[in-house]
Coordinates of C-alpha atoms and ligand atoms in Angstrom, one line a residue:
M1 CA 173.7 185.4 105.3
Q2 CA 169.9 185.9 105.4
Q3 CA 169.9 188.0 102.3
D4 CA 167.0 186.0 100.8
E5 CA 164.8 186.4 103.9
E6 CA 164.3 190.0 103.1
P7 CA 167.0 191.5 101.0
P8 CA 168.3 195.0 101.5
G9 CA 166.0 197.5 100.1
A10 CA 163.2 195.0 99.9
G11 CA 159.8 195.5 101.5
S12 CA 156.8 197.7 101.3
D13 CA 158.4 200.0 103.9
A14 CA 161.1 201.1 101.6
G15 CA 161.4 204.9 101.8
P16 CA 160.8 207.2 98.8
Q17 CA 164.5 207.8 98.4
E18 CA 165.3 204.1 98.3
R19 CA 162.5 203.5 95.8
L20 CA 163.9 206.4 93.7
D21 CA 167.4 204.9 93.9
V22 CA 166.1 201.5 92.8
A23 CA 164.2 203.0 89.9
R24 CA 167.3 205.0 88.8
A25 CA 169.5 201.9 89.1
L26 CA 167.1 200.1 86.8
L27 CA 167.0 202.9 84.3
T28 CA 170.7 203.2 84.1
A29 CA 171.8 199.5 84.4
T30 CA 172.3 197.1 81.6
T31 CA 169.2 195.4 82.6
G32 CA 167.9 192.1 81.3
L33 CA 164.1 191.8 81.7
A34 CA 162.0 188.7 82.0
V35 CA 158.4 187.8 82.8
C36 CA 158.0 184.6 84.8
D37 CA 155.2 182.7 86.4
L38 CA 155.2 182.7 90.2
H39 CA 157.3 179.5 90.2
G40 CA 160.1 181.3 88.3
L41 CA 159.4 179.7 84.9
V42 CA 160.5 182.2 82.3
L43 CA 157.6 183.1 80.0
E44 CA 159.2 186.0 78.1
A45 CA 162.7 187.4 78.0
G46 CA 164.2 190.6 76.5
D47 CA 167.2 190.5 74.2
A48 CA 169.5 192.0 76.9
L49 CA 168.7 189.1 79.1
V50 CA 169.3 186.5 76.4
A51 CA 172.7 188.2 75.8
Q52 CA 173.5 188.2 79.5
L53 CA 172.6 184.6 79.9
A54 CA 174.2 183.5 76.6
L55 CA 171.1 181.4 76.0
D56 CA 167.4 181.7 75.5
P57 CA 165.8 181.3 78.9
R58 CA 162.2 180.8 77.8
G59 CA 160.8 177.6 79.3
R60 CA 163.5 177.4 81.9
K61 CA 163.3 178.0 85.6
L62 CA 165.1 181.1 87.1
G63 CA 166.7 178.9 89.7
E64 CA 168.6 177.0 87.0
L65 CA 169.9 180.2 85.5
L66 CA 170.7 182.2 88.6
S67 CA 172.5 181.1 91.8
T68 CA 173.3 182.8 95.1
P69 CA 176.3 185.1 95.0
G70 CA 178.4 182.9 97.3
S71 CA 177.9 179.6 95.7
V72 CA 177.4 178.7 92.0
E73 CA 175.9 175.4 93.2
E74 CA 173.1 177.0 95.2
P75 CA 170.1 178.1 93.1
L76 CA 168.6 181.5 93.8
P77 CA 165.7 180.8 96.3
V78 CA 163.0 182.2 94.0
D79 CA 160.1 180.7 96.0
R80 CA 161.3 182.6 99.1
L81 CA 161.5 185.8 97.2
V82 CA 158.1 185.4 95.7
E83 CA 156.7 184.7 99.2
D84 CA 158.0 188.1 100.3
L85 CA 156.3 189.7 97.4
L86 CA 153.0 188.0 98.1
A87 CA 153.4 189.0 101.7
G88 CA 153.3 192.6 100.6
A89 CA 156.8 193.7 99.7
E90 CA 156.8 196.2 96.9
H91 CA 160.0 194.7 95.4
V92 CA 162.7 192.3 96.4
L93 CA 166.3 192.9 95.6
T94 CA 169.2 190.5 95.9
G95 CA 172.7 189.7 94.6
A96 CA 173.1 186.7 92.3
L97 CA 175.3 184.9 89.8
V98 CA 174.3 184.5 86.3
R99 CA 175.3 180.9 85.4
R100 CA 176.3 181.1 81.8
P101 CA 176.8 177.9 79.7
D102 CA 180.2 179.2 78.6
G103 CA 181.4 179.3 82.2
Q104 CA 181.7 183.1 82.1
D105 CA 179.5 183.6 85.1
Q106 CA 178.5 187.1 86.0
H107 CA 177.8 188.9 89.2
C108 CA 174.5 190.7 89.0
T109 CA 171.7 192.3 91.0
V110 CA 168.2 190.9 90.6
M111 CA 165.1 192.9 91.4
M112 CA 161.7 191.3 91.3
T113 CA 158.2 192.8 91.4
L114 CA 154.7 191.4 90.9
G115 CA 153.0 192.4 87.7
D116 CA 149.4 191.9 86.6
S117 CA 149.0 189.5 83.7
G118 CA 145.6 191.0 82.8
G119 CA 143.1 188.7 84.3
A120 CA 145.2 185.6 84.7
G121 CA 146.6 186.7 88.1
H122 CA 150.1 187.8 89.0
V123 CA 153.3 187.3 87.0
L124 CA 156.8 187.9 88.2
L125 CA 158.7 190.8 86.6
V126 CA 162.4 190.1 86.9
H127 CA 165.2 192.7 86.2
V128 CA 168.7 191.4 86.0
A129 CA 171.3 194.2 86.3
S130 CA 174.9 193.2 85.4
S131 CA 177.5 194.3 87.8
G132 CA 180.7 193.5 86.0
S133 CA 182.2 190.2 84.9
S134 CA 185.6 188.5 84.9
P135 CA 187.3 186.9 81.9
R136 CA 187.4 183.8 83.9
G137 CA 183.9 184.1 85.3
T138 CA 182.8 184.9 88.9
R139 CA 183.3 181.6 90.6
P140 CA 185.4 182.4 93.6
G141 CA 189.0 181.7 92.6
P142 CA 192.0 183.6 91.4
G143 CA 191.2 187.3 90.9
R144 CA 187.9 186.9 92.8
D145 CA 186.9 187.7 96.4
A146 CA 185.5 184.5 97.9
L147 CA 182.9 186.3 100.1
T148 CA 181.3 188.6 97.6
G149 CA 182.2 187.0 94.3
L150 CA 183.5 190.4 93.2
R151 CA 186.9 191.1 91.6
D152 CA 189.7 191.4 94.1
R153 CA 192.3 194.1 94.3
A154 CA 194.6 192.7 91.7
G155 CA 191.7 192.2 89.3
A156 CA 190.5 195.7 89.9
V157 CA 193.9 197.3 89.3
A158 CA 194.4 195.3 86.1
D159 CA 190.9 196.3 84.9
L160 CA 191.5 200.0 85.7
A161 CA 194.9 199.9 84.0
D162 CA 193.3 198.4 80.8
R163 CA 190.6 201.1 80.8
L164 CA 193.2 203.9 81.2
A165 CA 195.4 202.4 78.5
A166 CA 192.4 202.1 76.1
G167 CA 192.0 205.9 76.3
R168 CA 189.0 208.0 75.5
T169 CA 186.3 207.6 73.0
A170 CA 183.8 210.3 71.9
D171 CA 181.1 209.0 74.2
R172 CA 183.5 207.9 77.0
P173 CA 185.8 210.8 77.7
R174 CA 186.1 210.2 81.4
L175 CA 186.2 207.7 84.2
G176 CA 184.9 208.1 87.7
V177 CA 186.7 206.0 90.3
I178 CA 185.1 205.7 93.8
A179 CA 186.9 204.2 96.7
C180 CA 184.4 203.2 99.3
D181 CA 185.2 202.0 102.9
L182 CA 182.8 201.0 105.7
D183 CA 183.0 203.2 108.8
R184 CA 184.2 201.6 112.0
F185 CA 183.4 198.2 110.6
R186 CA 185.8 196.6 113.1
V187 CA 183.1 197.4 115.8
V188 CA 180.6 195.2 114.0
N189 CA 183.0 192.3 114.0
D190 CA 184.1 192.8 117.6
S191 CA 180.6 193.2 119.0
L192 CA 178.5 190.8 116.8
G193 CA 181.1 188.4 115.4
V194 CA 182.7 188.0 112.0
E195 CA 179.7 186.1 110.6
V196 CA 177.6 189.2 111.0
G197 CA 180.5 191.2 109.6
D198 CA 180.4 189.0 106.6
Q199 CA 176.7 189.6 106.1
V200 CA 177.3 193.3 106.3
L201 CA 180.0 193.1 103.7
A202 CA 177.9 191.0 101.4
T203 CA 175.0 193.4 101.7
A204 CA 177.3 196.3 101.0
A205 CA 178.5 194.6 97.8
E206 CA 174.9 194.0 96.7
R207 CA 173.9 197.6 97.4
L208 CA 176.9 198.8 95.5
A209 CA 176.0 196.6 92.6
V210 CA 172.6 198.1 92.3
G211 CA 173.9 201.5 91.5
L212 CA 176.0 200.3 88.6
R213 CA 175.4 201.0 84.9
G214 CA 176.5 199.1 81.9
G215 CA 180.3 199.1 81.6
D216 CA 180.8 200.0 85.2
A217 CA 182.9 197.7 87.5
L218 CA 182.9 196.8 91.1
A219 CA 185.6 195.1 93.2
R220 CA 186.3 194.4 96.8
V221 CA 189.9 195.7 97.1
G222 CA 190.5 195.4 100.9
D223 CA 189.0 194.3 104.2
D224 CA 186.0 196.5 104.1
E225 CA 186.9 198.5 101.1
F226 CA 185.3 198.5 97.6
L227 CA 186.2 200.2 94.3
V228 CA 183.7 201.3 91.8
V229 CA 184.7 202.4 88.3
L230 CA 182.2 204.4 86.5
A231 CA 182.6 204.2 82.7
G232 CA 181.3 206.5 80.0
L233 CA 181.0 209.6 82.1
T234 CA 180.3 212.8 80.3
D235 CA 179.3 214.8 83.2
E236 CA 181.0 215.3 86.5
V237 CA 177.7 215.8 88.3
E238 CA 176.7 212.3 87.3
A239 CA 179.6 210.8 89.1
V240 CA 179.1 212.9 92.2
D241 CA 175.5 211.8 92.2
V242 CA 176.5 208.1 92.1
A243 CA 179.0 208.6 94.9
H244 CA 176.4 210.3 97.1
R245 CA 173.8 207.6 96.3
I246 CA 176.3 204.9 97.3
T247 CA 177.0 206.7 100.6
R248 CA 173.3 207.0 101.3
S249 CA 172.4 203.5 100.3
L250 CA 175.1 202.0 102.6
A251 CA 174.0 204.2 105.5
A252 CA 170.7 202.3 105.6
P253 CA 170.4 199.6 108.3
V254 CA 171.3 196.1 107.3
R255 CA 169.1 193.2 108.4
V256 CA 171.4 190.4 109.7
D257 CA 171.1 187.1 111.3
G258 CA 172.8 188.0 114.6
P259 CA 173.9 185.9 117.6
D260 CA 170.5 186.5 119.2
G261 CA 168.4 186.2 116.0
P262 CA 167.5 188.7 113.3
Q263 CA 168.5 192.2 114.0
E264 CA 169.4 195.5 112.3
V265 CA 173.0 196.8 112.1
R266 CA 174.0 200.2 111.0
C267 CA 177.4 200.5 109.4
S268 CA 177.8 203.6 107.2
A269 CA 180.5 204.1 104.6
S270 CA 182.7 206.9 103.3
T271 CA 183.4 207.5 99.7
G272 CA 186.2 209.3 97.8
L273 CA 185.7 210.1 94.1
V274 CA 188.3 210.9 91.5
L275 CA 187.4 212.0 88.0
V276 CA 189.9 211.0 85.3
D277 CA 190.0 212.7 81.9
L278 CA 191.0 209.8 79.7
P279 CA 194.0 210.4 77.4
V280 CA 193.2 210.8 73.7
T281 CA 195.5 207.9 72.7
A282 CA 196.7 204.8 74.5
S283 CA 200.1 206.5 75.1
G284 CA 198.5 209.5 76.9
G285 CA 198.7 213.1 76.0
G286 CA 195.0 214.0 76.4
P287 CA 193.7 216.7 78.6
G288 CA 194.4 214.7 81.7
G289 CA 197.9 213.8 80.5
V290 CA 199.3 210.3 81.2
V291 CA 197.4 208.6 83.9
D292 CA 198.3 205.4 85.6
A293 CA 196.2 203.2 87.8
G294 CA 198.4 203.7 90.9
T295 CA 197.9 207.5 90.8
V296 CA 194.2 207.2 90.3
L297 CA 193.8 204.8 93.2
R298 CA 196.0 207.0 95.4
D299 CA 193.9 210.1 94.5
A300 CA 190.7 208.2 95.2
H301 CA 192.2 207.2 98.6
T302 CA 193.2 210.7 99.4
A303 CA 189.6 211.8 98.8
L304 CA 188.4 208.8 100.9
D305 CA 190.7 209.8 103.8
A306 CA 189.2 213.3 103.7
A307 CA 185.7 211.8 103.8
K308 CA 186.7 209.7 106.8
A309 CA 188.3 212.7 108.5
A310 CA 185.0 214.6 108.1
G311 CA 183.5 212.0 110.4
G312 CA 182.4 209.3 108.0
S313 CA 179.2 208.6 106.1
S314 CA 180.2 211.3 103.6
C315 CA 181.7 211.7 100.2
R316 CA 184.6 213.8 99.0
V317 CA 185.8 214.6 95.5
F318 CA 189.5 214.6 94.9
T319 CA 191.1 218.0 94.3
D320 CA 194.7 219.3 93.9
A321 CA 194.2 221.0 97.3
L322 CA 193.5 217.6 98.9
R323 CA 196.7 216.2 97.3
E324 CA 198.8 219.1 98.6
R325 CA 197.3 218.6 102.1
A326 CA 198.0 214.9 102.0
D327 CA 201.6 215.6 100.9
R328 CA 202.1 218.1 103.7
R329 CA 200.7 215.5 106.2
L330 CA 203.1 213.0 104.8
T331 CA 206.0 215.4 105.4
V332 CA 204.8 216.0 109.0
E333 CA 204.4 212.2 109.5
N334 CA 207.9 211.4 108.4
D335 CA 209.3 214.3 110.5
L336 CA 207.3 213.0 113.5
R337 CA 208.7 209.4 113.1
R338 CA 212.2 211.0 113.2
A339 CA 211.3 213.1 116.2
L340 CA 210.0 210.1 118.1
Q341 CA 213.3 208.3 117.5
E342 CA 215.4 211.4 118.3
G343 CA 213.6 212.2 121.5
E344 CA 212.2 215.6 120.4
L345 CA 208.8 215.2 122.2
R346 CA 208.5 216.7 125.6
V347 CA 205.9 216.7 128.3
H348 CA 204.7 220.0 129.9
Y349 CA 202.5 220.1 132.9
Q350 CA 199.6 222.5 133.5
P351 CA 198.4 222.9 137.1
V352 CA 194.8 222.0 138.1
V353 CA 193.5 223.9 141.1
D354 CA 190.6 223.5 143.6
L355 CA 188.2 226.3 142.8
R356 CA 187.1 226.6 146.4
D357 CA 190.4 227.6 147.8
G358 CA 192.8 227.8 144.9
H359 CA 195.1 225.1 146.1
R360 CA 196.8 222.9 143.4
T361 CA 195.4 219.4 143.2
G362 CA 197.4 218.0 140.3
F363 CA 198.5 218.5 136.7
E364 CA 197.5 217.7 133.2
A365 CA 200.4 216.3 131.2
L366 CA 200.5 217.9 127.7
V367 CA 202.8 216.8 124.9
R368 CA 205.0 219.3 123.1
W369 CA 207.3 218.8 120.1
A370 CA 210.6 220.7 120.4
H371 CA 211.0 220.9 116.6
P372 CA 214.6 221.8 115.5
R373 CA 213.4 224.3 112.9
R374 CA 209.8 225.2 113.8
G375 CA 210.2 225.7 117.5
L376 CA 207.9 224.3 120.2
L377 CA 204.9 222.8 118.6
L378 CA 201.5 222.3 120.3
P379 CA 199.6 219.1 120.1
E380 CA 197.0 220.5 117.6
Q381 CA 199.9 221.0 115.2
F382 CA 200.7 217.3 114.9
L383 CA 198.4 215.0 116.9
D384 CA 195.9 214.6 114.1
V385 CA 198.7 213.4 111.8
A386 CA 199.9 211.1 114.5
E387 CA 196.4 209.7 114.8
D388 CA 196.1 209.1 111.0
A389 CA 199.6 207.6 110.8
G390 CA 199.0 205.2 113.6
L391 CA 201.7 206.9 115.7
V392 CA 199.4 208.2 118.4
G393 CA 200.0 205.1 120.5
L394 CA 203.7 205.9 120.6
V395 CA 203.0 209.5 121.5
D396 CA 200.5 208.6 124.2
G397 CA 202.8 205.9 125.5
L398 CA 205.7 208.3 125.8
V399 CA 203.6 210.9 127.7
L400 CA 202.3 208.1 130.0
E401 CA 205.8 206.9 130.7
E402 CA 207.1 210.4 131.4
S403 CA 204.1 211.2 133.6
L404 CA 204.7 208.1 135.7
G405 CA 208.3 209.2 136.1
F406 CA 206.9 212.6 137.2
L407 CA 204.7 210.9 139.8
T408 CA 207.6 208.8 141.1
R409 CA 209.8 211.9 141.5
H410 CA 207.0 213.9 143.2
P411 CA 205.2 211.6 145.6
T412 CA 202.3 213.9 146.4
A413 CA 201.5 214.9 142.9
R414 CA 198.6 213.7 140.7
V415 CA 198.6 213.7 137.0
A416 CA 196.0 213.4 134.1
V417 CA 197.2 212.0 130.8
N418 CA 195.4 212.3 127.4
T419 CA 194.8 209.0 125.7
S420 CA 193.4 208.4 122.3
A421 CA 190.5 205.9 122.3
R422 CA 192.5 204.1 119.5
C423 CA 194.9 203.1 122.2
L424 CA 192.2 201.2 124.1
D425 CA 192.8 198.0 122.2
G426 CA 192.8 195.6 125.1
T427 CA 196.4 196.1 126.1
F428 CA 196.2 199.6 127.6
A429 CA 194.7 198.8 131.1
P430 CA 197.1 195.8 131.7
T431 CA 200.1 198.0 130.7
V432 CA 199.0 200.8 133.0
A433 CA 198.5 198.3 135.9
R434 CA 201.9 196.8 135.3
D435 CA 203.7 200.1 135.1
L436 CA 202.0 201.5 138.2
D437 CA 202.8 198.4 140.1
R438 CA 206.4 198.4 138.9
R439 CA 206.9 201.9 140.2
G440 CA 204.9 201.3 143.4
L441 CA 202.4 204.2 142.5
A442 CA 198.9 204.4 143.9
P443 CA 196.5 204.1 140.9
D444 CA 194.4 207.0 142.1
R445 CA 197.2 209.4 141.4
L446 CA 196.7 208.8 137.7
T447 CA 193.7 209.9 135.6
V448 CA 193.2 209.0 132.0
E449 CA 191.5 211.7 129.9
L450 CA 189.6 210.6 126.8
L451 CA 188.4 212.9 124.1
E452 CA 184.6 212.5 124.0
G453 CA 184.5 212.7 120.2
S454 CA 187.0 209.8 119.8
L455 CA 184.9 207.3 121.8
V456 CA 183.0 204.8 119.7
P457 CA 179.7 204.0 121.3
G458 CA 179.2 200.4 122.0
D459 CA 182.7 199.3 121.2
P460 CA 183.1 196.4 123.7
V461 CA 186.9 196.5 123.7
T462 CA 186.9 200.2 124.7
E463 CA 184.3 199.6 127.3
A464 CA 186.2 196.7 128.8
E465 CA 189.4 198.7 129.0
L466 CA 187.6 201.6 130.8
R467 CA 186.1 199.2 133.3
D468 CA 189.5 197.6 134.0
L469 CA 191.0 201.1 134.5
A470 CA 188.2 202.1 136.9
A471 CA 188.5 198.8 138.8
L472 CA 192.2 199.5 139.2
G473 CA 191.4 202.8 140.8
V474 CA 192.7 205.0 137.9
G475 CA 190.5 208.1 137.2
V476 CA 188.6 208.1 133.9
L477 CA 187.7 211.5 132.7
I478 CA 185.8 212.6 129.6
D479 CA 187.7 215.5 128.1
D480 CA 186.2 218.4 126.1
F481 CA 182.8 217.4 127.5
G482 CA 179.9 218.7 125.5
T483 CA 181.5 218.7 122.1
G484 CA 181.1 215.0 121.1
Y485 CA 178.1 212.8 120.5
S486 CA 176.2 210.4 122.7
T487 CA 177.6 212.1 125.7
L488 CA 174.8 211.2 128.0
S489 CA 174.8 207.5 127.0
Y490 CA 178.5 207.4 128.0
L491 CA 177.6 208.6 131.5
R492 CA 175.1 205.8 131.7
R493 CA 177.2 203.1 130.2
L494 CA 180.8 203.8 131.0
P495 CA 182.6 203.8 134.3
V496 CA 183.6 207.4 134.0
T497 CA 184.8 209.2 137.2
G498 CA 184.9 212.8 136.0
L499 CA 184.1 215.4 133.4
K500 CA 186.1 218.2 131.9
L501 CA 184.0 221.0 130.5
D502 CA 185.2 222.1 127.0
R503 CA 186.9 225.5 126.9
S504 CA 184.4 226.7 124.3
F505 CA 181.8 226.9 127.1
V506 CA 184.1 228.8 129.4
A507 CA 185.5 231.4 126.9
D508 CA 182.4 233.7 127.0
L509 CA 181.7 233.4 130.6
P510 CA 180.3 235.1 132.6
Q511 CA 178.6 237.4 130.0
D512 CA 177.2 234.8 127.5
P513 CA 173.8 233.5 128.8
G514 CA 174.0 230.3 126.6
S515 CA 177.4 229.3 127.9
D516 CA 176.3 230.2 131.4
R517 CA 173.3 227.9 131.3
I518 CA 175.3 225.0 129.8
A519 CA 178.2 225.3 132.3
A520 CA 175.7 225.4 135.2
A521 CA 173.7 222.4 133.8
V522 CA 176.9 220.3 133.3
A523 CA 178.1 221.1 136.8
R524 CA 174.7 219.8 138.2
L525 CA 175.0 216.7 135.9
A526 CA 178.4 215.9 137.3
D527 CA 177.2 216.4 140.8
D528 CA 174.2 214.2 140.2
F529 CA 176.3 211.4 138.8
G530 CA 178.9 211.7 141.6
L531 CA 181.6 212.7 139.2
T532 CA 184.6 215.0 139.6
S533 CA 184.1 218.3 137.6
T534 CA 186.9 220.3 136.0
C535 CA 186.8 223.2 133.6
E536 CA 189.5 224.1 131.2
G537 CA 190.4 227.4 129.5
V538 CA 189.8 229.6 132.6
E539 CA 191.6 232.9 131.9
T540 CA 190.2 235.4 134.3
A541 CA 189.4 235.7 138.0
D542 CA 185.8 236.5 137.1
Q543 CA 185.4 233.2 135.2
A544 CA 186.9 231.3 138.1
R545 CA 184.5 232.9 140.6
H546 CA 181.5 232.3 138.4
L547 CA 182.4 228.6 137.8
A548 CA 183.0 228.1 141.6
A549 CA 179.6 229.6 142.3
Q550 CA 178.1 227.1 139.8
G551 CA 179.6 224.3 141.8
W552 CA 182.6 223.3 139.6
Q553 CA 185.2 221.6 141.7
S554 CA 188.4 222.4 139.9
A555 CA 189.8 224.3 137.0
Q556 CA 192.8 224.9 134.8
G557 CA 193.8 227.7 132.4
F558 CA 196.1 230.6 132.0
H559 CA 194.6 232.3 135.0
F560 CA 196.1 229.6 137.2
G561 CA 199.2 228.8 135.2
V562 CA 200.3 228.1 131.6
P563 CA 201.7 224.6 130.9
G564 CA 205.4 224.4 131.6
P565 CA 208.2 221.9 132.0
E566 CA 208.5 219.9 135.2
E567 CA 211.3 222.3 136.5
R568 CA 208.9 225.2 136.5
W569 CA 206.7 223.5 139.1
F570 CA 209.4 221.6 140.9
P571 CA 212.6 223.6 140.8
A572 CA 215.6 221.2 141.3
G573 CA 215.3 219.5 144.7
A574 CA 211.6 220.4 145.3
Q575 CA 209.0 217.8 145.7
G576 CA 205.2 217.6 146.2
A577 CA 202.1 218.9 144.5
Ligands
GTP1 N1 183.7 189.9 108.9 C1 184.8 190.1 108.2 N2 185.7 191.0 108.6 C2 186.8 191.3 107.9 C3 187.1 190.6 106.7 N3 188.3 191.0 106.2 C4 188.7 191.9 107.1 N4 187.9 192.1 108.1 C5 188.0 193.0 109.3 O1 187.6 194.3 108.8 C6 188.1 195.3 109.8 C7 188.6 196.4 109.0 O2 188.8 197.5 109.9 P1 189.5 198.8 109.5 O3 189.3 199.1 108.0 O4 190.9 198.8 109.9 O5 188.8 199.8 110.3 P2 187.3 200.3 110.5 O6 186.9 199.7 111.8 O7 186.5 200.1 109.4 O8 187.6 201.8 110.8 P3 187.6 203.0 109.7 O9 187.9 202.4 108.3 O10 188.7 203.9 110.2 O11 186.3 203.7 109.8 C8 189.2 194.5 110.6 O12 188.6 194.3 111.9 C9 189.3 193.2 109.9 O13 189.6 192.2 110.8 C10 186.1 189.6 106.2 O14 186.2 189.0 105.2 N5 185.0 189.5 107.0

């Protein structure tokens, strides 16, 4: 990683917020201070640094005392960092290992600035902020993550359990535990390679370390997941502030050494915070009752899931209401797994008509759950749970299979199926091609509808899947058009064949002038791009006439027919569209 070329947060172009964050980190961290000459020779050292290093560093070179985070053998490249400062950077910031003579190496964050020695030129001001240590030191090995040098999951859980068992003290009544996970990190790996992914992970670890105070701990507990334990909290606001600061600092671009040279990568993170009232005694019984590490981690995760569900790059604090919601989701998830096995999911079909003459051009396939107790459930009552639980592939696969059967039984029909972008994992297009071929179906009788908001811009796997589908002749339609983000860039980049206007722009037609202008503009856009145009949620003849006059080609909605089972459209023995 090029972390020493210009470390994250370094440079004279650091924004005011970032400078404030750095200043705050220094004020709150257990910081060792040293004054060095420009070759890194330590001239003066504070007591905290002497304690951190377990020796008196005066007269020694920084490179002997500090190494790069990944390798204890590799001295911190002090000369390079000083060069950045001399070139104008306000400060440089990097992760490092403190190499202690007792072998108890410590992960730390080093910040350097230039100071004025008062006539004798510049000196180097060095701040070494400790970011947690291991009983066995930070050399990658058991209990340590090899990439970042941080504690691994097992080490983090053991540390948390120890802290909970130790209970509260007057100045440490609470713990704050933050689960932090990078957003859509897979895309970085897939598009730029795992080496760049590693650089992003290492930078995230460094940025997290900067925000730590004495006694706090940081660990890498999963692929792209970190755990921060904030010790000695008296105030809830303090913890929320740290969580927000982490979210903000990770949202800043990361400079990496990419396949085509240096570049910036953006990979935000979501955070979930849980506040734990520590028990009065080791056996529990304090205001928070008995708390175990597993429960705390589960609650932090529940908050993290809520932050992810809010779209990422955000922070959520755990509450009992979140727990109840998570429990309810788990119940629905288990029920859905059973329903999939017992064949309770059904496909209904809603007609799509040509707006010019009202003839039926095809159907949209819509999943329903014939729940034994709750009746017929609509997709919005269970699909988000299916997405979260990784079941959406099974649901979409079932709808696709049923729809292909429908096309086989009704040779002139066309059908559009909804597909989660999550299913575009490299296997979708080949599966569709094989299934169409097996049934002898023309590909242009099938359209795949993708929710605009579920598409990840720039994901090469998704883009390749869409290209393969389009090359096959399958329609690719952006559903709920106008509600997601990066819409226009999709039209430019992706082989989309059609747009479906979201029902929210249809609901207030023809009276609402805003909806009217949007609908008209999107119709023109579709026309200009040579795309098919469909509107959904058409409920009145007035709306249908208005949309037809704007140039929309086709429509669906209660005005033309509510979704129903196959038999409604094709009574026994009937065929065709
Ligand atoms: N570069 C790199 N990648 C890793 C490492 N360990 C795991 N990964 C990858 O990290 C990715 C983790 O992705 P997920 O957490 O499933 O998903 P995500 O893309 O971050 O999506 P969300 O968390 O839902 O926002 C996977 O692609 C793993 O292969 C590692 O040490 N280095």
